[in-house]
Structure formats: structure tokens, C-alpha cells
Coordinates of C-alpha atoms in Angstrom, one line a residue:
Chain A
M1 CA 17.8 16.5 -51.2
N2 CA 19.9 14.9 -48.5
E3 CA 18.6 12.5 -45.9
F4 CA 20.6 10.9 -43.2
L5 CA 19.7 7.9 -41.1
I6 CA 21.1 7.2 -37.7
T7 CA 20.4 3.5 -36.9
F8 CA 19.7 2.0 -33.5
R9 CA 19.4 -1.6 -32.3
S10 CA 16.1 -1.1 -30.6
M11 CA 12.9 1.0 -30.6
T12 CA 13.6 2.2 -27.1
Q13 CA 17.1 3.4 -27.9
A14 CA 15.8 5.2 -31.0
Q15 CA 13.1 6.8 -28.9
S16 CA 15.6 8.0 -26.3
G17 CA 17.7 9.4 -29.2
Q18 CA 14.7 11.2 -30.6
R19 CA 13.8 12.8 -27.2
A20 CA 17.4 13.9 -26.8
L21 CA 17.4 15.6 -30.2
Q22 CA 14.0 17.1 -29.7
S23 CA 15.3 18.7 -26.5
K24 CA 17.9 20.5 -28.7
A25 CA 15.3 21.4 -31.3
I26 CA 16.8 19.0 -33.8
S27 CA 13.9 17.5 -35.8
A28 CA 14.4 13.7 -36.3
V29 CA 11.8 11.3 -37.7
L30 CA 11.6 7.9 -36.1
Q31 CA 11.2 5.1 -38.7
R32 CA 12.0 1.5 -39.4
T33 CA 15.5 0.9 -40.6
P34 CA 15.6 -0.3 -44.3
K35 CA 16.2 -4.0 -44.5
S36 CA 19.3 -3.5 -46.6
V37 CA 21.2 -2.0 -43.7
A38 CA 19.5 -3.8 -40.8
V39 CA 22.1 -6.4 -40.8
Q40 CA 21.0 -8.0 -37.5
G41 CA 17.4 -7.9 -38.4
C42 CA 14.7 -5.4 -37.4
G43 CA 15.8 -2.0 -36.2
Y44 CA 14.8 1.6 -35.9
S45 CA 16.4 4.8 -37.2
L46 CA 16.2 8.5 -36.8
S47 CA 16.1 10.5 -40.0
V48 CA 17.5 14.0 -40.2
G49 CA 17.4 16.3 -43.2
T50 CA 20.8 18.1 -43.4
Q51 CA 24.4 17.4 -42.8
Q52 CA 24.5 20.1 -40.3
Q53 CA 21.6 18.6 -38.3
L54 CA 23.3 15.2 -38.6
L55 CA 26.5 16.6 -37.0
Y56 CA 24.6 18.2 -34.2
A57 CA 22.6 15.1 -33.7
V58 CA 25.6 12.8 -33.4
Q59 CA 27.3 15.2 -31.1
E60 CA 24.3 15.3 -28.8
L61 CA 23.8 11.5 -28.8
R62 CA 27.4 10.9 -27.9
A63 CA 27.3 13.6 -25.2
R64 CA 24.3 11.8 -23.6
G65 CA 25.8 8.3 -24.0
I66 CA 22.9 7.2 -26.2
L67 CA 24.2 4.2 -28.3
Y68 CA 23.5 4.3 -32.0
S69 CA 24.7 1.8 -34.5
K70 CA 25.7 3.5 -37.7
V71 CA 25.0 6.6 -39.8
Y72 CA 23.9 6.4 -43.5
R73 CA 23.3 9.0 -46.3
K74 CA 20.5 8.3 -48.7
T75 CA 21.6 8.9 -52.2
D76 CA 19.5 10.5 -54.9
R77 CA 18.7 7.0 -56.2
G78 CA 17.6 5.8 -52.8
A79 CA 20.7 3.7 -52.0
L80 CA 22.2 4.0 -48.5
E81 CA 25.9 4.8 -48.0
E82 CA 27.6 4.6 -44.7
V83 CA 28.9 7.9 -43.3
V84 CA 31.8 7.8 -40.9
I85 CA 31.8 10.7 -38.4
Chain B
M1 CA -18.3 0.0 -0.3
I2 CA -15.5 0.9 2.0
Y3 CA -12.4 -0.5 0.2
F4 CA -9.5 -1.0 2.6
D5 CA -7.6 -3.7 0.6
S6 CA -5.3 -1.4 -1.4
A7 CA -2.2 -3.4 -0.4
A8 CA -3.6 -6.1 -2.7
T9 CA -4.7 -3.7 -5.4
T10 CA -6.0 -0.2 -5.5
F11 CA -9.6 -0.7 -6.5
R12 CA -10.5 2.9 -7.1
K13 CA -8.4 4.4 -9.9
P14 CA -8.1 7.9 -11.2
H15 CA -10.7 8.4 -14.0
A16 CA -7.8 9.1 -16.5
V17 CA -6.6 5.5 -16.2
G18 CA -9.6 4.0 -17.8
Q19 CA -9.7 6.8 -20.4
A20 CA -6.1 6.2 -21.4
M21 CA -6.7 2.4 -21.7
L22 CA -9.8 2.9 -23.9
R23 CA -7.9 5.4 -26.1
S24 CA -5.0 2.9 -26.4
M25 CA -7.4 0.1 -27.4
E26 CA -8.8 2.3 -30.1
R27 CA -5.5 3.7 -31.5
C28 CA -2.6 1.4 -30.6
A29 CA -1.3 -1.7 -32.3
S30 CA 1.9 -3.4 -31.2
P31 CA 5.0 -1.3 -30.3
G32 CA 8.3 -2.0 -32.0
R33 CA 6.8 -4.2 -34.6
G34 CA 6.0 -1.8 -37.5
G35 CA 6.4 1.7 -38.9
Y36 CA 2.8 2.4 -39.5
R37 CA 0.8 5.0 -37.4
A38 CA -0.9 2.6 -35.0
A39 CA 2.4 0.8 -34.2
M40 CA 4.2 4.0 -33.7
E41 CA 1.5 5.4 -31.5
A42 CA 1.8 2.2 -29.4
A43 CA 5.5 2.7 -29.2
E44 CA 5.1 6.3 -28.1
T45 CA 2.5 5.3 -25.4
V46 CA 5.0 2.7 -24.0
Y47 CA 8.0 5.0 -24.2
A48 CA 6.1 7.8 -22.5
C49 CA 5.3 5.5 -19.6
R50 CA 9.0 4.4 -19.4
E51 CA 9.9 8.1 -19.2
Q52 CA 7.4 8.7 -16.3
C53 CA 8.8 5.7 -14.4
A54 CA 12.3 6.9 -15.1
G55 CA 11.4 10.3 -13.7
L56 CA 9.7 9.0 -10.6
F57 CA 12.4 6.3 -9.8
D58 CA 15.5 8.2 -10.9
C59 CA 16.8 6.0 -13.7
A60 CA 17.1 5.9 -17.5
P61 CA 14.1 4.9 -19.6
E62 CA 16.0 1.9 -20.9
Q63 CA 16.3 0.6 -17.3
V64 CA 12.5 0.3 -17.0
V65 CA 11.2 -3.1 -17.9
F66 CA 7.5 -3.7 -18.0
T67 CA 6.2 -6.8 -16.3
F68 CA 2.8 -8.2 -15.5
N69 CA 3.1 -7.6 -11.7
A70 CA 5.7 -7.5 -9.0
T71 CA 5.9 -11.3 -8.7
H72 CA 6.8 -11.5 -12.4
G73 CA 9.5 -8.8 -11.9
L74 CA 10.9 -10.6 -8.8
N75 CA 11.1 -13.9 -10.6
L76 CA 13.0 -12.2 -13.5
A77 CA 15.4 -10.6 -11.1
I78 CA 16.0 -13.5 -8.8
K79 CA 16.3 -16.1 -11.5
S80 CA 18.8 -14.0 -13.4
M81 CA 21.3 -14.2 -10.7
V82 CA 20.5 -17.0 -8.1
G83 CA 21.2 -20.7 -8.6
P84 CA 20.8 -23.9 -6.5
G85 CA 22.7 -23.7 -3.2
D86 CA 23.5 -20.0 -3.5
R87 CA 23.4 -18.2 -0.1
V88 CA 20.7 -15.4 -0.3
V89 CA 19.9 -13.1 2.6
V90 CA 16.3 -11.9 3.0
S91 CA 14.4 -10.0 5.6
G92 CA 12.0 -11.6 8.0
F93 CA 9.1 -9.9 6.3
E94 CA 9.2 -11.3 2.7
H95 CA 6.2 -12.2 0.6
N96 CA 5.9 -15.5 -1.2
A97 CA 6.8 -13.7 -4.4
V98 CA 10.3 -13.8 -3.0
M99 CA 10.3 -16.9 -0.8
R100 CA 8.8 -19.3 -3.4
P101 CA 11.2 -18.5 -6.3
L102 CA 14.1 -18.8 -3.9
T103 CA 12.8 -22.1 -2.6
A104 CA 12.1 -23.4 -6.2
L105 CA 15.7 -22.5 -7.1
G106 CA 17.0 -24.5 -4.1
A107 CA 18.8 -21.4 -2.7
D108 CA 20.2 -21.4 0.8
V109 CA 17.9 -18.7 2.3
V110 CA 19.1 -16.8 5.4
I111 CA 16.5 -14.8 7.2
A112 CA 17.8 -11.6 8.8
G113 CA 15.9 -9.5 11.3
R114 CA 12.5 -10.7 12.5
T115 CA 11.6 -8.0 15.0
L116 CA 8.7 -5.9 13.9
F117 CA 9.1 -2.1 13.8
D118 CA 12.7 -2.2 14.9
P119 CA 15.0 -0.9 12.1
A120 CA 18.1 -1.1 14.4
D121 CA 17.5 -4.8 15.0
T122 CA 16.8 -5.3 11.2
L123 CA 20.0 -3.6 10.3
E124 CA 22.1 -5.4 12.9
N125 CA 20.9 -8.7 11.7
F126 CA 21.6 -7.9 8.0
Q127 CA 25.1 -6.8 9.1
R128 CA 25.6 -10.2 10.9
A129 CA 24.2 -12.2 8.0
L130 CA 26.5 -10.4 5.5
E131 CA 29.6 -11.2 7.5
R132 CA 29.7 -14.3 5.2
P133 CA 29.6 -14.0 1.4
A134 CA 26.1 -14.0 -0.2
R135 CA 25.0 -14.3 -3.8
A136 CA 22.3 -11.7 -3.2
V137 CA 20.1 -9.8 -0.8
V138 CA 16.4 -9.8 -1.5
C139 CA 14.5 -7.3 0.7
T140 CA 11.0 -5.9 0.9
H141 CA 10.9 -2.1 1.4
V142 CA 7.6 -2.3 3.3
S143 CA 5.9 -5.3 4.8
N144 CA 2.7 -6.1 3.0
V145 CA 1.2 -7.5 6.3
F146 CA 2.3 -4.9 8.9
G147 CA 3.3 -1.8 6.9
Y148 CA 6.8 -1.9 8.5
A149 CA 9.1 0.2 6.4
L150 CA 12.5 -1.5 6.6
P151 CA 15.7 0.7 6.7
L152 CA 16.3 0.1 3.0
A153 CA 18.9 2.9 2.4
Q154 CA 21.1 1.5 5.1
I155 CA 20.6 -2.1 3.9
A156 CA 21.6 -0.9 0.4
M157 CA 24.7 0.7 1.8
L158 CA 25.7 -2.6 3.5
C159 CA 25.2 -4.4 0.2
R160 CA 27.4 -1.8 -1.7
E161 CA 30.1 -2.1 0.9
R162 CA 30.1 -5.9 0.6
Q163 CA 29.5 -5.9 -3.1
V164 CA 26.4 -8.0 -2.8
P165 CA 23.7 -7.4 -5.4
L166 CA 20.4 -6.1 -3.9
I167 CA 17.0 -6.9 -5.2
V168 CA 14.2 -4.8 -3.7
D169 CA 10.5 -5.7 -3.5
A170 CA 8.9 -2.3 -3.7
S171 CA 5.3 -3.6 -3.9
Q172 CA 4.0 -1.5 -1.0
S173 CA 6.3 1.4 -1.3
A174 CA 6.4 2.4 -5.0
G175 CA 4.3 5.5 -5.3
V176 CA 4.3 6.4 -1.6
L177 CA 7.9 6.4 -0.4
P178 CA 11.0 8.0 -2.2
L179 CA 12.7 5.3 -4.3
S180 CA 15.8 6.0 -6.4
L181 CA 17.5 3.3 -8.4
R182 CA 20.5 5.6 -8.8
R183 CA 20.9 6.3 -5.1
L184 CA 20.3 2.8 -3.9
Q185 CA 22.5 1.3 -6.6
A186 CA 20.3 -1.8 -6.4
A187 CA 20.6 -4.6 -8.9
F188 CA 16.8 -4.7 -9.4
I189 CA 13.7 -3.0 -8.0
A190 CA 10.4 -4.8 -8.6
M191 CA 7.0 -3.2 -8.2
P192 CA 3.4 -3.7 -9.2
G193 CA 1.6 -1.2 -11.4
H194 CA -1.8 -1.9 -9.9
K195 CA -1.2 -0.8 -6.3
S196 CA 0.1 2.6 -5.3
L197 CA 0.9 3.5 -8.9
Y198 CA -2.8 3.3 -9.7
G199 CA -2.4 1.4 -13.0
P200 CA -4.6 -1.6 -13.9
Q201 CA -4.1 -5.2 -12.8
G202 CA -1.6 -7.0 -15.1
T203 CA 1.0 -4.2 -15.0
G204 CA 4.3 -4.0 -13.2
V205 CA 7.8 -2.6 -13.5
L206 CA 11.2 -4.0 -13.0
L207 CA 13.9 -1.4 -12.7
C208 CA 17.3 -2.8 -13.7
G209 CA 20.5 -1.5 -12.2
V210 CA 22.5 -4.3 -13.9
M211 CA 22.3 -6.3 -17.1
P212 CA 20.5 -9.6 -16.3
K213 CA 22.8 -12.5 -17.0
K214 CA 20.1 -15.1 -17.4
T215 CA 16.6 -14.7 -18.9
V216 CA 13.5 -16.5 -17.9
L217 CA 11.4 -15.8 -21.0
E218 CA 12.7 -15.8 -24.6
G219 CA 11.0 -14.6 -27.7
G220 CA 10.5 -11.8 -30.2
T221 CA 11.5 -8.3 -29.2
G222 CA 11.2 -6.5 -32.6
S223 CA 15.0 -6.0 -32.5
V224 CA 18.1 -7.8 -33.8
S225 CA 15.8 -10.5 -35.1
R226 CA 18.5 -12.6 -36.7
E227 CA 20.1 -13.3 -33.3
L228 CA 18.6 -16.4 -31.8
S229 CA 19.6 -15.4 -28.3
M230 CA 18.0 -12.6 -26.4
P231 CA 19.4 -9.1 -27.0
E232 CA 22.2 -8.0 -24.8
F233 CA 20.5 -4.6 -24.1
L234 CA 17.7 -3.3 -22.0
P235 CA 14.7 -3.3 -21.9
D236 CA 14.5 -5.8 -24.8
R237 CA 16.5 -8.5 -22.9
L238 CA 13.6 -8.9 -20.5
E239 CA 10.6 -8.0 -22.7
A240 CA 9.9 -10.9 -24.9
G241 CA 6.6 -11.0 -26.8
T242 CA 3.9 -8.4 -27.3
S243 CA 3.6 -5.8 -24.6
N244 CA 0.5 -5.1 -22.6
V245 CA 0.1 -1.7 -24.3
T246 CA -3.4 -1.1 -22.9
G247 CA -2.2 -1.8 -19.4
I248 CA 0.9 0.3 -19.9
A249 CA -1.3 3.2 -21.2
G250 CA -3.3 3.0 -18.0
L251 CA -0.2 2.7 -15.8
G252 CA 1.1 5.9 -17.5
A253 CA -2.1 7.7 -16.4
G254 CA -1.7 6.3 -12.9
L255 CA 1.9 7.5 -12.8
Q256 CA 0.8 11.0 -13.8
F257 CA -1.7 11.0 -11.0
V258 CA 1.0 9.9 -8.5
A259 CA 3.4 12.6 -9.8
S260 CA 0.6 15.3 -9.6
Q261 CA -0.3 14.3 -6.0
R262 CA 3.3 13.8 -4.9
P263 CA 4.2 10.5 -3.2
E264 CA 5.2 12.1 0.1
R265 CA 1.8 13.8 0.3
L266 CA 0.1 10.4 -0.4
A267 CA 2.2 8.7 2.2
A268 CA 1.4 11.4 4.8
G269 CA -2.3 11.0 4.1
E270 CA -2.2 7.2 4.4
S271 CA -0.1 7.3 7.6
R272 CA -2.6 9.7 9.2
L273 CA -5.5 7.3 8.5
C274 CA -3.3 4.4 9.8
R275 CA -2.8 6.2 13.1
L276 CA -6.5 7.2 13.4
L277 CA -7.5 3.5 12.9
A278 CA -4.8 2.2 15.2
D279 CA -6.0 4.6 18.0
G280 CA -9.6 3.5 17.5
L281 CA -8.8 -0.2 17.4
A282 CA -6.5 0.0 20.4
Q283 CA -9.4 1.2 22.6
M284 CA -11.3 -2.0 22.0
D285 CA -11.1 -4.8 24.5
G286 CA -9.3 -7.9 23.2
V287 CA -8.1 -6.2 20.0
R288 CA -4.4 -6.5 19.4
V289 CA -3.0 -3.8 17.0
F290 CA 0.3 -4.1 15.3
R291 CA 1.7 -0.6 15.1
G292 CA 5.0 1.2 15.1
G293 CA 6.9 4.3 14.2
N294 CA 8.0 3.1 10.8
Q295 CA 4.5 2.2 9.5
V296 CA 3.3 3.0 6.0
G297 CA -0.4 2.7 4.8
V298 CA -0.9 -0.9 6.1
L299 CA -2.1 -2.1 9.5
S300 CA -2.8 -5.5 10.9
F301 CA -4.9 -6.5 13.9
Q302 CA -6.4 -9.5 15.7
A303 CA -9.6 -9.8 17.6
A304 CA -9.3 -12.2 20.5
G305 CA -11.8 -15.0 20.4
M306 CA -12.7 -14.8 16.7
D307 CA -11.1 -16.2 13.6
C308 CA -9.6 -13.5 11.4
E309 CA -11.6 -14.7 8.4
E310 CA -14.8 -14.5 10.4
V311 CA -14.0 -10.9 11.3
A312 CA -13.4 -10.2 7.6
R313 CA -16.6 -11.9 6.7
R314 CA -18.6 -9.8 9.2
L315 CA -16.9 -6.7 7.9
A316 CA -17.8 -7.7 4.3
A317 CA -21.4 -8.0 5.4
H318 CA -21.2 -4.3 6.1
D319 CA -19.7 -3.8 2.7
I320 CA -16.2 -3.2 4.1
A321 CA -13.3 -4.9 2.1
V322 CA -10.3 -6.1 4.1
R323 CA -7.8 -9.0 3.7
A324 CA -7.6 -11.6 6.4
G325 CA -5.3 -14.6 6.8
L326 CA -1.6 -14.8 6.0
Q327 CA -1.6 -12.3 3.1
C328 CA 0.7 -14.6 1.1
A329 CA 3.5 -13.8 3.6
P330 CA 4.0 -16.7 6.1
C331 CA 7.6 -15.5 6.7
A332 CA 6.3 -12.1 8.0
H333 CA 3.7 -13.8 10.2
E334 CA 6.3 -16.2 11.6
S335 CA 8.4 -13.2 12.5
A336 CA 5.5 -11.6 14.3
G337 CA 4.2 -14.7 15.9
T338 CA 0.9 -14.6 14.0
L339 CA 1.5 -17.6 11.7
E340 CA -1.2 -19.8 13.4
D341 CA -3.9 -17.2 13.7
G342 CA -3.2 -14.8 10.9
T343 CA -4.4 -11.1 11.0
I344 CA -7.0 -8.8 9.6
R345 CA -5.2 -6.4 7.3
V346 CA -6.4 -2.9 6.6
S347 CA -4.7 -0.9 3.8
F348 CA -5.3 2.5 2.4
S349 CA -4.9 4.5 -0.9
A350 CA -5.2 8.1 -2.0
F351 CA -9.0 7.6 -2.2
S352 CA -9.4 6.4 1.4
A353 CA -11.2 8.9 3.6
E354 CA -11.2 9.8 7.3
A355 CA -15.0 9.3 7.4
E356 CA -14.5 5.7 6.1
V357 CA -12.0 5.0 8.9
R358 CA -14.4 6.4 11.5
Q359 CA -17.2 4.2 10.1
F360 CA -14.9 1.2 10.1
I361 CA -14.1 1.8 13.8
Q362 CA -17.8 1.9 14.7
V363 CA -18.6 -1.3 12.8
M364 CA -15.6 -3.1 14.2
R365 CA -16.6 -2.0 17.7
E366 CA -20.0 -3.6 17.2
I367 CA -18.4 -6.8 15.8
N368 CA -16.0 -6.9 18.8
T369 CA -18.9 -6.5 21.3
T370 CA -20.8 -9.3 19.6
I371 CA -17.7 -11.5 19.8
K372 CA -17.5 -10.9 23.5
K373 CA -21.1 -11.9 23.9
E374 CA -20.7 -15.0 21.8
T375 CA -17.5 -16.2 23.4
P376 CA -18.2 -18.7 26.3
H377 CA -16.8 -17.6 29.6

């Protein structure tokens, strides 16, 4: 099963992102960013379930000027790989 | 009790405010500090309130910074951009929440426009003061002593033309007059949560039109924790330490009330009571009423022959709450020529009633008659 994480620098930015995606019926779960990729320390992420959702999500965030940091794919073994879109 | 001190704090709150606070205390931990349910519910509570503020004041949720009151917000705003010797233009009706920080910073304060209820004079004086460069303009929207609504839109336009950052003290206007951060293009707008937004004491909002250069308070934000300087993004840059989640929950309920009642309707109601009271007081011998065409929800008066605090004391004996003295705004009193005697200030909220105003007039008439009898000829 695929899982993608869109990371944000702050809770508020992640919440704004979540609201934007909700308004487009894109389901995104707000969660803490795993420490392994939270290079600057604590952060929050939005998790989406499919690659299609991820593409819609990133498009929507960019369209609204909501700043996210990076995008990751969670591998079957739980590791995180950066995805460049 | 007849409570007519809403310019200090609205005492009667919508029932939902207390309920929201109680719910928050039972369900919310600290926002942005964990991924567990209680932390996430706290974060949702805080963000929902940011969204409501953003909707009411025409800005993005990230531009909404929660403070403890308007004074806190004004200090954050002023101290982020003003330094010793900087020339700062203010109106003649500022509260000490503006004047004291500027004085503490050693700013060169220029007062523009001291004529009460005269927007043309106010504007002309701002124009004149801004003929020379200024570091900032700090201006109240509505005088907390006299209810005079200054021509803020035109002052903001002057500031934009001259590229001078504008800091607005919206303590008496937020929730009753239209206020748009986007339209004013102000650097900052500070407001309390506990007045006409009907939140609890200990809440306030600072709307940020610019990224603050300097911070006043540094600490944990739950974000970019490895950085030892404050985050370069809002609202985190100005929100160090644990948020007042319970207060913010109450403020959210207060904002819902304001939105449901509509600010323009609330303002119309308060203005009507203001006129009714002014008419009643003006008929009393020796009573001087400060009234004008641009008055919002606040009215000051003096009773000849009696100390303003004594009038307030006698009103309190009838269980009527007003504020007497200088109302923390000596600058405004100096402008109006009332610095030595002070005034008795009456201020309204959505919960003030016409019957209360009529009763106030009746009690004040009795007090005034007594004054006349007590005053030696």
C-alpha cells in the first residue's frame, strides 16, 4: 500500500494545507513528521493514500500558494524516500 | 447590575463562550506539541479560531497571531519596527498601550490631530506630519475615551502613498466596525479578544501584514526546533510558548457570536444607545457631553461641581458600572482639554438595553440634582 507524506514547517501551515485539500475532497491526515525527515526539528505532515491524490494535492497547494517543504513516499519497509514533483 | 464599561471589557458574554472554554479544558492539551488526540484537538481549536479571525478581518489564517490582549499585540508590533530616536506619528487620541511602548523605546513621537470628532482636521494633520519621513504611524481606530472613529481608511491611504508602515489599535472597533487587513494594507492591526469580540480576558489578536523583523519574546513554537532563532514564518515567529488554548476556544465562540449578529448591526445598536444617552444627559444642567457624528459605542461626560470618580462611586451605589478618570489615555484627554478633571465614560455592548439607558439617565438626573444642592453658591 502506498502512502505519501507532504511535509510542512509548522502546524498552522499544515492545517491550512489540510483545509485546502478538504475543500477539493482530497482526504489528507494531519500527523507529526517522522524524525528521520524532520531535518530542522519538529514538523507536521499531511498523509495521502495514492499517487493520484498526491498529484492533485500538490497542484492544489501550489495553486493556493501554501508552502510545503518536501514530499516523501513511504516504502513497504516503512522507510521514507523523497519524491520530486 | 447595569454594566456600561464594555470599552474596558465586555462583562456579559454569550453563553457559548463559557461552554467552549469548559469543553477545551476537558479535551485539549497543547497545540503543535504532539500527534495524540488531545494535542490535535487543541490544534484544531486554535486553527478554527484563526480561520474565524481571518474571515472577519479579511486576511489569511497564518497572519493571525494570538496575544494576551491588545497591549501585548501593540508591543509586539511597535517593538518589531521602532527604535530609539525613530520618528513615529500618532493620533491625538492614543491609549497608553501605544504611548508607553513608544516612550520606553525613546521614539520621537509626533502627535497629529487633536480636534475631537473632526475627521477633516485629523486627516489634514496626518498629511502635514507625514510631509517628513516617519518610521511608522500608530493610530487608534476609535478613541477609548470619546468613541471618536478616526478616518482610518484615509490615514491608511496616506501611509501607503508615503510608504510608511501603519500600526492600528483596533481595541474599540474590532467586532463593531468593518476592518480589513487586506484593504488597509496595514503592517499590523492589534485588538483585544475580551471587548467587542466577546472572548474571555487574556485573549487578543495581532493581524500581521508584514513579517516582523524583531521579536519581543523567544521560545518554543513546536516547529523547526533545531533553529535557535525564532522561525521566519507566521504565526510561529510571534507565538513563543504554550498557547492560551482555553481562552482561544472562548474567543472562537465569541467570534461566532459576532459573525452571527453582524458587526454593522451591533454598531448600529450601540450608536443608537449612545445617542439616546447623549440626548438625556445633554438636558441636565451643568452636564457636559462629548458627542459627535463619528461616535461609536463610547460616550464621555462631565458633571460640573463633582469629581468624576465621585459620580462613578454614586452610580456604583446604584449598581451601575462605568469608568471614570483618564481611562489610561492621557493623550486623548489632553487633546480634549479634560486632562485635569477626567471624564465619566459610558460604553455599551450587544447586551446593553434601552431600558438600562433610561434607568441610567434617571439615576444620573438624581445625582446631578444632589450635586447642585451640595455645591455651595
